[in-house]
Structures are given as C-alpha cells and as structure tokens.
Amino acid sequence: MEWQPHITVATVIEDQGRFLFVEEFKASRLVLNQPAGHLEANESLREAALRETLEETGWDVELTGLLGIYLYTAPSNGVTYQRVCFSARPVHHDPQRELDTDISGISWLTRDELAAQPERWRSELVLRCVDDYLAGISGSLELLR
C-alpha cells in the first residue's frame, strides 16, 4: 500500500478581532474549523481556498498571505493531511447561498472564545492557525507557484 498525504487548504478570516469558523458534523459531533477542504484536480491552492471558503460560508474573501503549511495526522484514522493555510479578509457575504451539506452554520468568534472550547475543535490546528495569525506570521502569496 502506498502512503500518500491528503492536500487541504484552510483560510483564517479575521474581522475586527473575530474569526470566521464553520460548524460541521464529524464523527457524530458538531465541531469548529476554519473554512477548509481538499484540493481538487486542475485547481491552484489559491483557487481551492477561495472556493472552499465560499462553499462553506457564503463569504467571498481576498487572500492576504500564506499563513503556513502544516502536517497533521488524524488520530481517528491515521490519515496524514498537509494543510496549506491562508489569511484573508472578508469582502462580501451572500446569506442566501446554500452551504455545503456537511456545514451546519458559521460563527464569528474571538481567539479567547475559541480557546475556551477545545472539545469543539476539529483538530488542534484550528487554534494553532489563529495563534500563528495573531503572531503576525504571513508569507507572500508569491511563494505559491
């Protein structure tokens, strides 16, 4: 069997001290995550981040930087994910847009509100990405080819 990581994208979106999260059901529980998903064939990482954010939240965003590239192995199934995480600013929200079927809603939370409920994080990357953003980590989008 050939080992292969799963490439995903995620977007940290901040507006006036609050961060945009999706609420989704995973393993029969409601969890919080950044808008995130898998890279699709013939799609750039930037395109994937914009698409996933719109599909999961109804928000059009402008990518502002490359926050980081993270490796995460899910303890539930042993699958390794490579997460390419972006920072972004909100541009326009379409509240009528139908969200992906596994998304139950969206929430704007402060870092402290998120940190107070670790049992709801999809993984530890949820808080780590927010903390990296708040630490001022930001790479140029030109790093992506």
mmCIF file of N, CA and C in Angstrom:
data_model
loop_
_atom_site.group_PDB
_atom_site.id
_atom_site.type_symbol
_atom_site.label_atom_id
_atom_site.label_comp_id
_atom_site.label_asym_id
_atom_site.label_seq_id
_atom_site.Cartn_x
_atom_site.Cartn_y
_atom_site.Cartn_z
ATOM 1 N N MET A 1 0.851 -1.178 0.000
ATOM 2 C CA MET A 1 0.000 0.000 0.000
ATOM 3 C C MET A 1 0.898 1.244 0.000
ATOM 4 N N GLU A 2 0.585 2.195 -0.855
ATOM 5 C CA GLU A 2 1.376 3.415 -0.971
ATOM 6 C C GLU A 2 0.830 4.491 -0.049
ATOM 7 N N TRP A 3 1.718 5.077 0.746
ATOM 8 C CA TRP A 3 1.323 6.167 1.639
ATOM 9 C C TRP A 3 1.241 7.452 0.843
ATOM 10 N N GLN A 4 0.187 8.207 1.062
ATOM 11 C CA GLN A 4 0.032 9.475 0.352
ATOM 12 C C GLN A 4 -0.699 10.472 1.245
ATOM 13 N N PRO A 5 -0.093 11.664 1.441
ATOM 14 C CA PRO A 5 -0.794 12.672 2.250
ATOM 15 C C PRO A 5 -1.945 13.278 1.464
ATOM 16 N N HIS A 6 -2.920 13.776 2.182
ATOM 17 C CA HIS A 6 -4.060 14.462 1.583
ATOM 18 C C HIS A 6 -3.780 15.956 1.640
ATOM 19 N N ILE A 7 -3.858 16.632 0.500
ATOM 20 C CA ILE A 7 -3.585 18.065 0.459
ATOM 21 C C ILE A 7 -4.879 18.826 0.699
ATOM 22 N N THR A 8 -4.852 19.696 1.699
ATOM 23 C CA THR A 8 -6.019 20.505 2.023
ATOM 24 C C THR A 8 -5.616 21.971 2.107
ATOM 25 N N VAL A 9 -6.617 22.819 2.040
ATOM 26 C CA VAL A 9 -6.437 24.259 2.214
ATOM 27 C C VAL A 9 -7.339 24.705 3.353
ATOM 28 N N ALA A 10 -6.959 25.799 3.995
ATOM 29 C CA ALA A 10 -7.784 26.407 5.037
ATOM 30 C C ALA A 10 -7.556 27.906 4.985
ATOM 31 N N THR A 11 -8.530 28.652 5.492
ATOM 32 C CA THR A 11 -8.431 30.107 5.445
ATOM 33 C C THR A 11 -8.807 30.694 6.804
ATOM 34 N N VAL A 12 -7.885 31.505 7.349
ATOM 35 C CA VAL A 12 -8.144 32.251 8.577
ATOM 36 C C VAL A 12 -8.640 33.632 8.155
ATOM 37 N N ILE A 13 -9.885 33.920 8.505
ATOM 38 C CA ILE A 13 -10.524 35.177 8.115
ATOM 39 C C ILE A 13 -10.826 35.953 9.382
ATOM 40 N N GLU A 14 -10.240 37.153 9.476
ATOM 41 C CA GLU A 14 -10.407 37.978 10.674
ATOM 42 C C GLU A 14 -11.111 39.277 10.310
ATOM 43 N N ASP A 15 -12.023 39.685 11.174
ATOM 44 C CA ASP A 15 -12.710 40.964 11.014
ATOM 45 C C ASP A 15 -12.954 41.545 12.401
ATOM 46 N N GLN A 16 -12.289 42.631 12.707
ATOM 47 C CA GLN A 16 -12.458 43.351 13.968
ATOM 48 C C GLN A 16 -12.297 42.442 15.192
ATOM 49 N N GLY A 17 -11.258 41.605 15.160
ATOM 50 C CA GLY A 17 -10.948 40.760 16.307
ATOM 51 C C GLY A 17 -11.717 39.460 16.387
ATOM 52 N N ARG A 18 -12.558 39.210 15.415
ATOM 53 C CA ARG A 18 -13.308 37.947 15.382
ATOM 54 C C ARG A 18 -12.875 37.148 14.152
ATOM 55 N N PHE A 19 -12.956 35.832 14.289
ATOM 56 C CA PHE A 19 -12.525 34.923 13.235
ATOM 57 C C PHE A 19 -13.718 34.098 12.761
ATOM 58 N N LEU A 20 -13.732 33.837 11.454
ATOM 59 C CA LEU A 20 -14.836 33.091 10.845
ATOM 60 C C LEU A 20 -14.564 31.592 10.927
ATOM 61 N N PHE A 21 -15.515 30.865 11.486
ATOM 62 C CA PHE A 21 -15.425 29.409 11.607
ATOM 63 C C PHE A 21 -16.658 28.753 11.020
ATOM 64 N N VAL A 22 -16.464 27.528 10.548
ATOM 65 C CA VAL A 22 -17.600 26.715 10.140
ATOM 66 C C VAL A 22 -17.918 25.764 11.283
ATOM 67 N N GLU A 23 -19.195 25.440 11.381
ATOM 68 C CA GLU A 23 -19.658 24.418 12.313
ATOM 69 C C GLU A 23 -20.072 23.234 11.453
ATOM 70 N N GLU A 24 -19.436 22.089 11.705
ATOM 71 C CA GLU A 24 -19.692 20.923 10.869
ATOM 72 C C GLU A 24 -19.772 19.665 11.724
ATOM 73 N N PHE A 25 -20.505 18.677 11.227
ATOM 74 C CA PHE A 25 -20.607 17.403 11.925
ATOM 75 C C PHE A 25 -19.520 16.469 11.432
ATOM 76 N N LYS A 26 -18.703 15.991 12.366
ATOM 77 C CA LYS A 26 -17.682 14.991 12.100
ATOM 78 C C LYS A 26 -17.715 13.987 13.236
ATOM 79 N N ALA A 27 -17.777 12.722 12.862
ATOM 80 C CA ALA A 27 -17.835 11.644 13.854
ATOM 81 C C ALA A 27 -18.965 11.879 14.853
ATOM 82 N N SER A 28 -20.120 12.264 14.343
ATOM 83 C CA SER A 28 -21.344 12.451 15.130
ATOM 84 C C SER A 28 -21.252 13.560 16.168
ATOM 85 N N ARG A 29 -20.360 14.526 15.957
ATOM 86 C CA ARG A 29 -20.308 15.664 16.876
ATOM 87 C C ARG A 29 -20.117 16.944 16.074
ATOM 88 N N LEU A 30 -20.612 18.043 16.622
ATOM 89 C CA LEU A 30 -20.512 19.346 15.983
ATOM 90 C C LEU A 30 -19.170 19.956 16.355
ATOM 91 N N VAL A 31 -18.341 20.249 15.337
ATOM 92 C CA VAL A 31 -17.005 20.776 15.580
ATOM 93 C C VAL A 31 -16.819 22.101 14.860
ATOM 94 N N LEU A 32 -15.799 22.843 15.310
ATOM 95 C CA LEU A 32 -15.431 24.119 14.691
ATOM 96 C C LEU A 32 -14.165 23.937 13.875
ATOM 97 N N ASN A 33 -14.126 24.602 12.734
ATOM 98 C CA ASN A 33 -12.954 24.558 11.881
ATOM 99 C C ASN A 33 -12.888 25.843 11.080
ATOM 100 N N GLN A 34 -11.710 26.171 10.579
ATOM 101 C CA GLN A 34 -11.648 27.210 9.580
ATOM 102 C C GLN A 34 -12.342 26.685 8.323
ATOM 103 N N PRO A 35 -12.809 27.564 7.446
ATOM 104 C CA PRO A 35 -13.264 27.075 6.143
ATOM 105 C C PRO A 35 -12.092 26.308 5.519
ATOM 106 N N ALA A 36 -12.328 25.065 5.143
ATOM 107 C CA ALA A 36 -11.227 24.207 4.703
ATOM 108 C C ALA A 36 -11.760 23.068 3.847
ATOM 109 N N GLY A 37 -10.869 22.506 3.066
ATOM 110 C CA GLY A 37 -11.248 21.356 2.266
ATOM 111 C C GLY A 37 -10.102 20.882 1.401
ATOM 112 N N HIS A 38 -10.394 19.890 0.592
ATOM 113 C CA HIS A 38 -9.380 19.246 -0.239
ATOM 114 C C HIS A 38 -9.140 19.997 -1.544
ATOM 115 N N LEU A 39 -7.897 19.973 -1.955
ATOM 116 C CA LEU A 39 -7.508 20.477 -3.260
ATOM 117 C C LEU A 39 -8.107 19.556 -4.313
ATOM 118 N N GLU A 40 -8.705 20.150 -5.341
ATOM 119 C CA GLU A 40 -9.293 19.361 -6.425
ATOM 120 C C GLU A 40 -8.372 19.373 -7.644
ATOM 121 N N ALA A 41 -8.572 18.425 -8.551
ATOM 122 C CA ALA A 41 -7.763 18.319 -9.763
ATOM 123 C C ALA A 41 -7.823 19.615 -10.568
ATOM 124 N N ASN A 42 -6.695 19.991 -11.140
ATOM 125 C CA ASN A 42 -6.588 21.171 -12.005
ATOM 126 C C ASN A 42 -6.955 22.473 -11.302
ATOM 127 N N GLU A 43 -6.694 22.548 -10.017
ATOM 128 C CA GLU A 43 -7.034 23.720 -9.220
ATOM 129 C C GLU A 43 -5.771 24.196 -8.512
ATOM 130 N N SER A 44 -5.557 25.504 -8.472
ATOM 131 C CA SER A 44 -4.424 26.023 -7.703
ATOM 132 C C SER A 44 -4.801 26.056 -6.223
ATOM 133 N N LEU A 45 -3.789 26.173 -5.375
ATOM 134 C CA LEU A 45 -4.050 26.258 -3.939
ATOM 135 C C LEU A 45 -4.890 27.495 -3.615
ATOM 136 N N ARG A 46 -4.588 28.612 -4.268
ATOM 137 C CA ARG A 46 -5.379 29.833 -4.046
ATOM 138 C C ARG A 46 -6.831 29.630 -4.461
ATOM 139 N N GLU A 47 -7.029 29.044 -5.636
ATOM 140 C CA GLU A 47 -8.400 28.797 -6.112
ATOM 141 C C GLU A 47 -9.153 27.889 -5.144
ATOM 142 N N ALA A 48 -8.481 26.876 -4.631
ATOM 143 C CA ALA A 48 -9.118 25.952 -3.689
ATOM 144 C C ALA A 48 -9.544 26.673 -2.420
ATOM 145 N N ALA A 49 -8.682 27.537 -1.896
ATOM 146 C CA ALA A 49 -9.012 28.268 -0.666
ATOM 147 C C ALA A 49 -10.210 29.183 -0.877
ATOM 148 N N LEU A 50 -10.239 29.887 -1.988
ATOM 149 C CA LEU A 50 -11.370 30.780 -2.281
ATOM 150 C C LEU A 50 -12.654 29.982 -2.472
ATOM 151 N N ARG A 51 -12.584 28.867 -3.204
ATOM 152 C CA ARG A 51 -13.758 28.031 -3.451
ATOM 153 C C ARG A 51 -14.299 27.446 -2.154
ATOM 154 N N GLU A 52 -13.412 26.836 -1.360
ATOM 155 C CA GLU A 52 -13.868 26.206 -0.112
ATOM 156 C C GLU A 52 -14.488 27.231 0.831
ATOM 157 N N THR A 53 -13.891 28.411 0.918
ATOM 158 C CA THR A 53 -14.438 29.448 1.796
ATOM 159 C C THR A 53 -15.836 29.845 1.342
ATOM 160 N N LEU A 54 -16.016 30.064 0.057
ATOM 161 C CA LEU A 54 -17.331 30.441 -0.457
ATOM 162 C C LEU A 54 -18.346 29.319 -0.269
ATOM 163 N N GLU A 55 -17.962 28.092 -0.603
ATOM 164 C CA GLU A 55 -18.893 26.965 -0.487
ATOM 165 C C GLU A 55 -19.307 26.688 0.957
ATOM 166 N N GLU A 56 -18.400 26.899 1.894
ATOM 167 C CA GLU A 56 -18.684 26.546 3.285
ATOM 168 C C GLU A 56 -19.258 27.687 4.107
ATOM 169 N N THR A 57 -19.068 28.944 3.656
ATOM 170 C CA THR A 57 -19.505 30.080 4.481
ATOM 171 C C THR A 57 -20.391 31.087 3.762
ATOM 172 N N GLY A 58 -20.381 31.081 2.425
ATOM 173 C CA GLY A 58 -21.090 32.113 1.674
ATOM 174 C C GLY A 58 -20.314 33.413 1.581
ATOM 175 N N TRP A 59 -19.063 33.416 2.027
ATOM 176 C CA TRP A 59 -18.227 34.616 2.007
ATOM 177 C C TRP A 59 -17.245 34.581 0.844
ATOM 178 N N ASP A 60 -17.208 35.672 0.084
ATOM 179 C CA ASP A 60 -16.107 35.940 -0.836
ATOM 180 C C ASP A 60 -15.036 36.630 -0.006
ATOM 181 N N VAL A 61 -13.801 36.197 -0.162
ATOM 182 C CA VAL A 61 -12.703 36.779 0.596
ATOM 183 C C VAL A 61 -11.563 37.140 -0.347
ATOM 184 N N GLU A 62 -10.676 37.968 0.170
ATOM 185 C CA GLU A 62 -9.440 38.301 -0.530
ATOM 186 C C GLU A 62 -8.292 37.692 0.258
ATOM 187 N N LEU A 63 -7.527 36.811 -0.374
ATOM 188 C CA LEU A 63 -6.378 36.219 0.300
ATOM 189 C C LEU A 63 -5.325 37.299 0.519
ATOM 190 N N THR A 64 -4.774 37.349 1.734
ATOM 191 C CA THR A 64 -3.797 38.390 2.063
ATOM 192 C C THR A 64 -2.408 37.844 2.346
ATOM 193 N N GLY A 65 -2.291 36.548 2.596
ATOM 194 C CA GLY A 65 -0.983 35.987 2.879
ATOM 195 C C GLY A 65 -1.027 34.482 3.033
ATOM 196 N N LEU A 66 0.159 33.906 3.024
ATOM 197 C CA LEU A 66 0.327 32.483 3.290
ATOM 198 C C LEU A 66 0.675 32.346 4.768
ATOM 199 N N LEU A 67 -0.213 31.752 5.525
ATOM 200 C CA LEU A 67 -0.026 31.646 6.974
ATOM 201 C C LEU A 67 0.922 30.515 7.343
ATOM 202 N N GLY A 68 0.813 29.394 6.648
ATOM 203 C CA GLY A 68 1.700 28.279 6.968
ATOM 204 C C GLY A 68 1.313 27.018 6.238
ATOM 205 N N ILE A 69 2.226 26.065 6.297
ATOM 206 C CA ILE A 69 1.986 24.726 5.750
ATOM 207 C C ILE A 69 2.164 23.770 6.916
ATOM 208 N N TYR A 70 1.122 23.037 7.225
ATOM 209 C CA TYR A 70 1.071 22.209 8.431
ATOM 210 C C TYR A 70 0.883 20.743 8.052
ATOM 211 N N LEU A 71 1.485 19.851 8.806
ATOM 212 C CA LEU A 71 1.227 18.425 8.673
ATOM 213 C C LEU A 71 0.451 17.975 9.895
ATOM 214 N N TYR A 72 -0.574 17.192 9.662
ATOM 215 C CA TYR A 72 -1.410 16.713 10.759
ATOM 216 C C TYR A 72 -1.830 15.281 10.454
ATOM 217 N N THR A 73 -1.602 14.385 11.396
ATOM 218 C CA THR A 73 -2.063 13.012 11.265
ATOM 219 C C THR A 73 -3.236 12.817 12.206
ATOM 220 N N ALA A 74 -4.388 12.512 11.630
ATOM 221 C CA ALA A 74 -5.615 12.347 12.417
ATOM 222 C C ALA A 74 -5.515 11.087 13.272
ATOM 223 N N PRO A 75 -5.687 11.223 14.585
ATOM 224 C CA PRO A 75 -5.598 10.045 15.443
ATOM 225 C C PRO A 75 -6.730 9.049 15.201
ATOM 226 N N SER A 76 -7.850 9.521 14.665
ATOM 227 C CA SER A 76 -9.001 8.637 14.469
ATOM 228 C C SER A 76 -8.789 7.623 13.349
ATOM 229 N N ASN A 77 -8.004 7.999 12.303
ATOM 230 C CA ASN A 77 -7.851 7.079 11.182
ATOM 231 C C ASN A 77 -6.417 6.974 10.656
ATOM 232 N N GLY A 78 -5.479 7.732 11.236
ATOM 233 C CA GLY A 78 -4.089 7.663 10.821
ATOM 234 C C GLY A 78 -3.769 8.351 9.508
ATOM 235 N N VAL A 79 -4.744 9.055 8.921
ATOM 236 C CA VAL A 79 -4.526 9.755 7.660
ATOM 237 C C VAL A 79 -3.727 11.033 7.926
ATOM 238 N N THR A 80 -2.724 11.293 7.080
ATOM 239 C CA THR A 80 -1.920 12.499 7.197
ATOM 240 C C THR A 80 -2.422 13.538 6.202
ATOM 241 N N TYR A 81 -2.628 14.734 6.726
ATOM 242 C CA TYR A 81 -3.094 15.859 5.913
ATOM 243 C C TYR A 81 -2.009 16.916 5.858
ATOM 244 N N GLN A 82 -1.782 17.456 4.671
ATOM 245 C CA GLN A 82 -0.932 18.629 4.517
ATOM 246 C C GLN A 82 -1.880 19.799 4.333
ATOM 247 N N ARG A 83 -1.887 20.702 5.297
ATOM 248 C CA ARG A 83 -2.789 21.852 5.279
ATOM 249 C C ARG A 83 -2.014 23.097 4.871
ATOM 250 N N VAL A 84 -2.433 23.704 3.775
ATOM 251 C CA VAL A 84 -1.875 24.976 3.344
ATOM 252 C C VAL A 84 -2.872 26.031 3.798
ATOM 253 N N CYS A 85 -2.444 26.846 4.746
ATOM 254 C CA CYS A 85 -3.364 27.790 5.375
ATOM 255 C C CYS A 85 -3.056 29.221 4.938
ATOM 256 N N PHE A 86 -4.113 29.931 4.585
ATOM 257 C CA PHE A 86 -4.038 31.308 4.129
ATOM 258 C C PHE A 86 -4.669 32.231 5.157
ATOM 259 N N SER A 87 -4.270 33.497 5.118
ATOM 260 C CA SER A 87 -5.009 34.539 5.822
ATOM 261 C C SER A 87 -5.809 35.288 4.765
ATOM 262 N N ALA A 88 -6.943 35.850 5.192
ATOM 263 C CA ALA A 88 -7.808 36.538 4.241
ATOM 264 C C ALA A 88 -8.641 37.591 4.956
ATOM 265 N N ARG A 89 -9.157 38.498 4.155
ATOM 266 C CA ARG A 89 -10.089 39.484 4.687
ATOM 267 C C ARG A 89 -11.437 39.275 4.009
ATOM 268 N N PRO A 90 -12.525 39.465 4.769
ATOM 269 C CA PRO A 90 -13.853 39.291 4.180
ATOM 270 C C PRO A 90 -14.170 40.419 3.206
ATOM 271 N N VAL A 91 -14.818 40.075 2.092
ATOM 272 C CA VAL A 91 -15.174 41.064 1.075
ATOM 273 C C VAL A 91 -16.687 41.200 0.946
ATOM 274 N N HIS A 92 -17.374 40.079 0.766
ATOM 275 C CA HIS A 92 -18.828 40.120 0.555
ATOM 276 C C HIS A 92 -19.456 38.819 1.035
ATOM 277 N N HIS A 93 -20.599 38.930 1.711
ATOM 278 C CA HIS A 93 -21.319 37.753 2.189
ATOM 279 C C HIS A 93 -22.649 37.624 1.471
ATOM 280 N N ASP A 94 -22.956 36.418 1.027
ATOM 281 C CA ASP A 94 -24.248 36.098 0.430
ATOM 282 C C ASP A 94 -25.007 35.207 1.417
ATOM 283 N N PRO A 95 -25.852 35.796 2.270
ATOM 284 C CA PRO A 95 -26.535 34.995 3.292
ATOM 285 C C PRO A 95 -27.541 34.003 2.713
ATOM 286 N N GLN A 96 -27.906 34.170 1.445
ATOM 287 C CA GLN A 96 -28.858 33.260 0.801
ATOM 288 C C GLN A 96 -28.172 32.051 0.172
ATOM 289 N N ARG A 97 -26.867 32.083 0.069
ATOM 290 C CA ARG A 97 -26.140 30.992 -0.581
ATOM 291 C C ARG A 97 -26.284 29.712 0.230
ATOM 292 N N GLU A 98 -26.591 28.635 -0.459
ATOM 293 C CA GLU A 98 -26.683 27.329 0.188
ATOM 294 C C GLU A 98 -25.277 26.823 0.485
ATOM 295 N N LEU A 99 -25.039 26.432 1.727
ATOM 296 C CA LEU A 99 -23.719 25.979 2.147
ATOM 297 C C LEU A 99 -23.565 24.486 1.879
ATOM 298 N N ASP A 100 -22.310 24.020 1.848
ATOM 299 C CA ASP A 100 -22.055 22.581 1.699
ATOM 300 C C ASP A 100 -22.916 21.794 2.678
ATOM 301 N N THR A 101 -23.282 20.593 2.291
ATOM 302 C CA THR A 101 -24.232 19.801 3.078
ATOM 303 C C THR A 101 -23.720 19.419 4.466
ATOM 304 N N ASP A 102 -22.406 19.314 4.646
ATOM 305 C CA ASP A 102 -21.901 18.936 5.976
ATOM 306 C C ASP A 102 -21.684 20.128 6.896
ATOM 307 N N ILE A 103 -21.990 21.333 6.414
ATOM 308 C CA ILE A 103 -21.850 22.543 7.222
ATOM 309 C C ILE A 103 -23.203 22.883 7.847
ATOM 310 N N SER A 104 -23.224 23.008 9.167
ATOM 311 C CA SER A 104 -24.492 23.334 9.831
ATOM 312 C C SER A 104 -24.633 24.830 10.077
ATOM 313 N N GLY A 105 -23.525 25.578 10.000
ATOM 314 C CA GLY A 105 -23.603 27.015 10.195
ATOM 315 C C GLY A 105 -22.214 27.614 10.255
ATOM 316 N N ILE A 106 -22.201 28.929 10.435
ATOM 317 C CA ILE A 106 -20.932 29.645 10.584
ATOM 318 C C ILE A 106 -20.992 30.469 11.859
ATOM 319 N N SER A 107 -19.813 30.757 12.413
ATOM 320 C CA SER A 107 -19.709 31.552 13.642
ATOM 321 C C SER A 107 -18.514 32.484 13.536
ATOM 322 N N TRP A 108 -18.664 33.661 14.102
ATOM 323 C CA TRP A 108 -17.549 34.596 14.273
ATOM 324 C C TRP A 108 -17.189 34.568 15.751
ATOM 325 N N LEU A 109 -15.962 34.149 16.074
ATOM 326 C CA LEU A 109 -15.517 34.017 17.455
ATOM 327 C C LEU A 109 -14.196 34.734 17.660
ATOM 328 N N THR A 110 -13.978 35.238 18.867
ATOM 329 C CA THR A 110 -12.662 35.763 19.220
ATOM 330 C C THR A 110 -11.733 34.582 19.489
ATOM 331 N N ARG A 111 -10.465 34.879 19.590
ATOM 332 C CA ARG A 111 -9.498 33.835 19.900
ATOM 333 C C ARG A 111 -9.816 33.209 21.264
ATOM 334 N N ASP A 112 -10.171 34.045 22.240
ATOM 335 C CA ASP A 112 -10.462 33.536 23.577
ATOM 336 C C ASP A 112 -11.723 32.682 23.597
ATOM 337 N N GLU A 113 -12.736 33.070 22.833
ATOM 338 C CA GLU A 113 -13.949 32.254 22.749
ATOM 339 C C GLU A 113 -13.637 30.885 22.144
ATOM 340 N N LEU A 114 -12.790 30.867 21.130
ATOM 341 C CA LEU A 114 -12.375 29.593 20.536
ATOM 342 C C LEU A 114 -11.564 28.773 21.528
ATOM 343 N N ALA A 115 -10.601 29.410 22.186
ATOM 344 C CA ALA A 115 -9.719 28.699 23.118
ATOM 345 C C ALA A 115 -10.488 28.091 24.287
ATOM 346 N N ALA A 116 -11.630 28.673 24.632
ATOM 347 C CA ALA A 116 -12.420 28.202 25.770
ATOM 348 C C ALA A 116 -13.190 26.913 25.479
ATOM 349 N N GLN A 117 -13.182 26.465 24.232
ATOM 350 C CA GLN A 117 -13.958 25.265 23.900
ATOM 351 C C GLN A 117 -13.157 24.271 23.052
ATOM 352 N N PRO A 118 -12.040 23.766 23.590
ATOM 353 C CA PRO A 118 -11.192 22.844 22.818
ATOM 354 C C PRO A 118 -11.900 21.557 22.414
ATOM 355 N N GLU A 119 -12.906 21.180 23.157
ATOM 356 C CA GLU A 119 -13.652 19.957 22.803
ATOM 357 C C GLU A 119 -14.397 20.105 21.477
ATOM 358 N N ARG A 120 -14.533 21.319 20.998
ATOM 359 C CA ARG A 120 -15.255 21.563 19.742
ATOM 360 C C ARG A 120 -14.319 21.753 18.546
ATOM 361 N N TRP A 121 -13.005 21.779 18.763
ATOM 362 C CA TRP A 121 -12.083 21.953 17.640
ATOM 363 C C TRP A 121 -12.054 20.691 16.795
ATOM 364 N N ARG A 122 -12.038 20.860 15.492
ATOM 365 C CA ARG A 122 -11.885 19.689 14.614
ATOM 366 C C ARG A 122 -10.515 19.051 14.842
ATOM 367 N N SER A 123 -9.514 19.881 15.029
ATOM 368 C CA SER A 123 -8.170 19.412 15.393
ATOM 369 C C SER A 123 -7.461 20.559 16.107
ATOM 370 N N GLU A 124 -6.277 20.270 16.634
ATOM 371 C CA GLU A 124 -5.523 21.335 17.298
ATOM 372 C C GLU A 124 -5.040 22.401 16.326
ATOM 373 N N LEU A 125 -5.099 22.129 15.017
ATOM 374 C CA LEU A 125 -4.696 23.127 14.028
ATOM 375 C C LEU A 125 -5.627 24.337 14.021
ATOM 376 N N VAL A 126 -6.846 24.182 14.484
ATOM 377 C CA VAL A 126 -7.807 25.287 14.472
ATOM 378 C C VAL A 126 -7.270 26.459 15.303
ATOM 379 N N LEU A 127 -6.890 26.192 16.537
ATOM 380 C CA LEU A 127 -6.342 27.260 17.384
ATOM 381 C C LEU A 127 -4.925 27.640 16.955
ATOM 382 N N ARG A 128 -4.144 26.657 16.550
ATOM 383 C CA ARG A 128 -2.763 26.958 16.150
ATOM 384 C C ARG A 128 -2.713 27.950 14.993
ATOM 385 N N CYS A 129 -3.583 27.792 14.020
ATOM 386 C CA CYS A 129 -3.595 28.714 12.879
ATOM 387 C C CYS A 129 -4.013 30.121 13.316
ATOM 388 N N VAL A 130 -4.976 30.229 14.216
ATOM 389 C CA VAL A 130 -5.372 31.537 14.731
ATOM 390 C C VAL A 130 -4.201 32.166 15.485
ATOM 391 N N ASP A 131 -3.535 31.375 16.307
ATOM 392 C CA ASP A 131 -2.399 31.909 17.063
ATOM 393 C C ASP A 131 -1.259 32.331 16.138
ATOM 394 N N ASP A 132 -1.011 31.573 15.090
ATOM 395 C CA ASP A 132 0.026 31.968 14.131
ATOM 396 C C ASP A 132 -0.350 33.274 13.442
ATOM 397 N N TYR A 133 -1.610 33.421 13.107
ATOM 398 C CA TYR A 133 -2.081 34.674 12.502
ATOM 399 C C TYR A 133 -1.862 35.844 13.459
ATOM 400 N N LEU A 134 -2.254 35.652 14.715
ATOM 401 C CA LEU A 134 -2.111 36.723 15.709
ATOM 402 C C LEU A 134 -0.640 37.035 16.005
ATOM 403 N N ALA A 135 0.245 36.069 15.783
ATOM 404 C CA ALA A 135 1.673 36.287 15.978
ATOM 405 C C ALA A 135 2.281 37.061 14.811
ATOM 406 N N GLY A 136 1.481 37.324 13.795
ATOM 407 C CA GLY A 136 1.959 38.126 12.662
ATOM 408 C C GLY A 136 2.648 37.325 11.579
ATOM 409 N N ILE A 137 2.489 36.010 11.610
ATOM 410 C CA ILE A 137 3.110 35.196 10.564
ATOM 411 C C ILE A 137 2.364 35.419 9.259
ATOM 412 N N SER A 138 3.108 35.760 8.223
ATOM 413 C CA SER A 138 2.491 35.986 6.922
ATOM 414 C C SER A 138 3.553 35.916 5.832
ATOM 415 N N GLY A 139 3.419 34.939 4.977
ATOM 416 C CA GLY A 139 4.306 34.827 3.824
ATOM 417 C C GLY A 139 3.613 35.402 2.616
ATOM 418 N N SER A 140 4.403 35.818 1.678
ATOM 419 C CA SER A 140 3.870 36.368 0.441
ATOM 420 C C SER A 140 3.139 35.299 -0.364
ATOM 421 N N LEU A 141 2.040 35.689 -0.968
ATOM 422 C CA LEU A 141 1.322 34.767 -1.848
ATOM 423 C C LEU A 141 2.163 34.405 -3.069
ATOM 424 N N GLU A 142 3.187 35.195 -3.345
ATOM 425 C CA GLU A 142 4.092 34.900 -4.459
ATOM 426 C C GLU A 142 4.916 33.640 -4.232
ATOM 427 N N LEU A 143 4.929 33.130 -2.994
ATOM 428 C CA LEU A 143 5.634 31.883 -2.715
ATOM 429 C C LEU A 143 4.948 30.689 -3.369
ATOM 430 N N LEU A 144 3.686 30.838 -3.690
ATOM 431 C CA LEU A 144 2.917 29.749 -4.299
ATOM 432 C C LEU A 144 3.030 29.802 -5.810
ATOM 433 N N ARG A 145 3.403 28.714 -6.389
ATOM 434 C CA ARG A 145 3.555 28.651 -7.848
ATOM 435 C C ARG A 145 2.655 27.582 -8.403
#
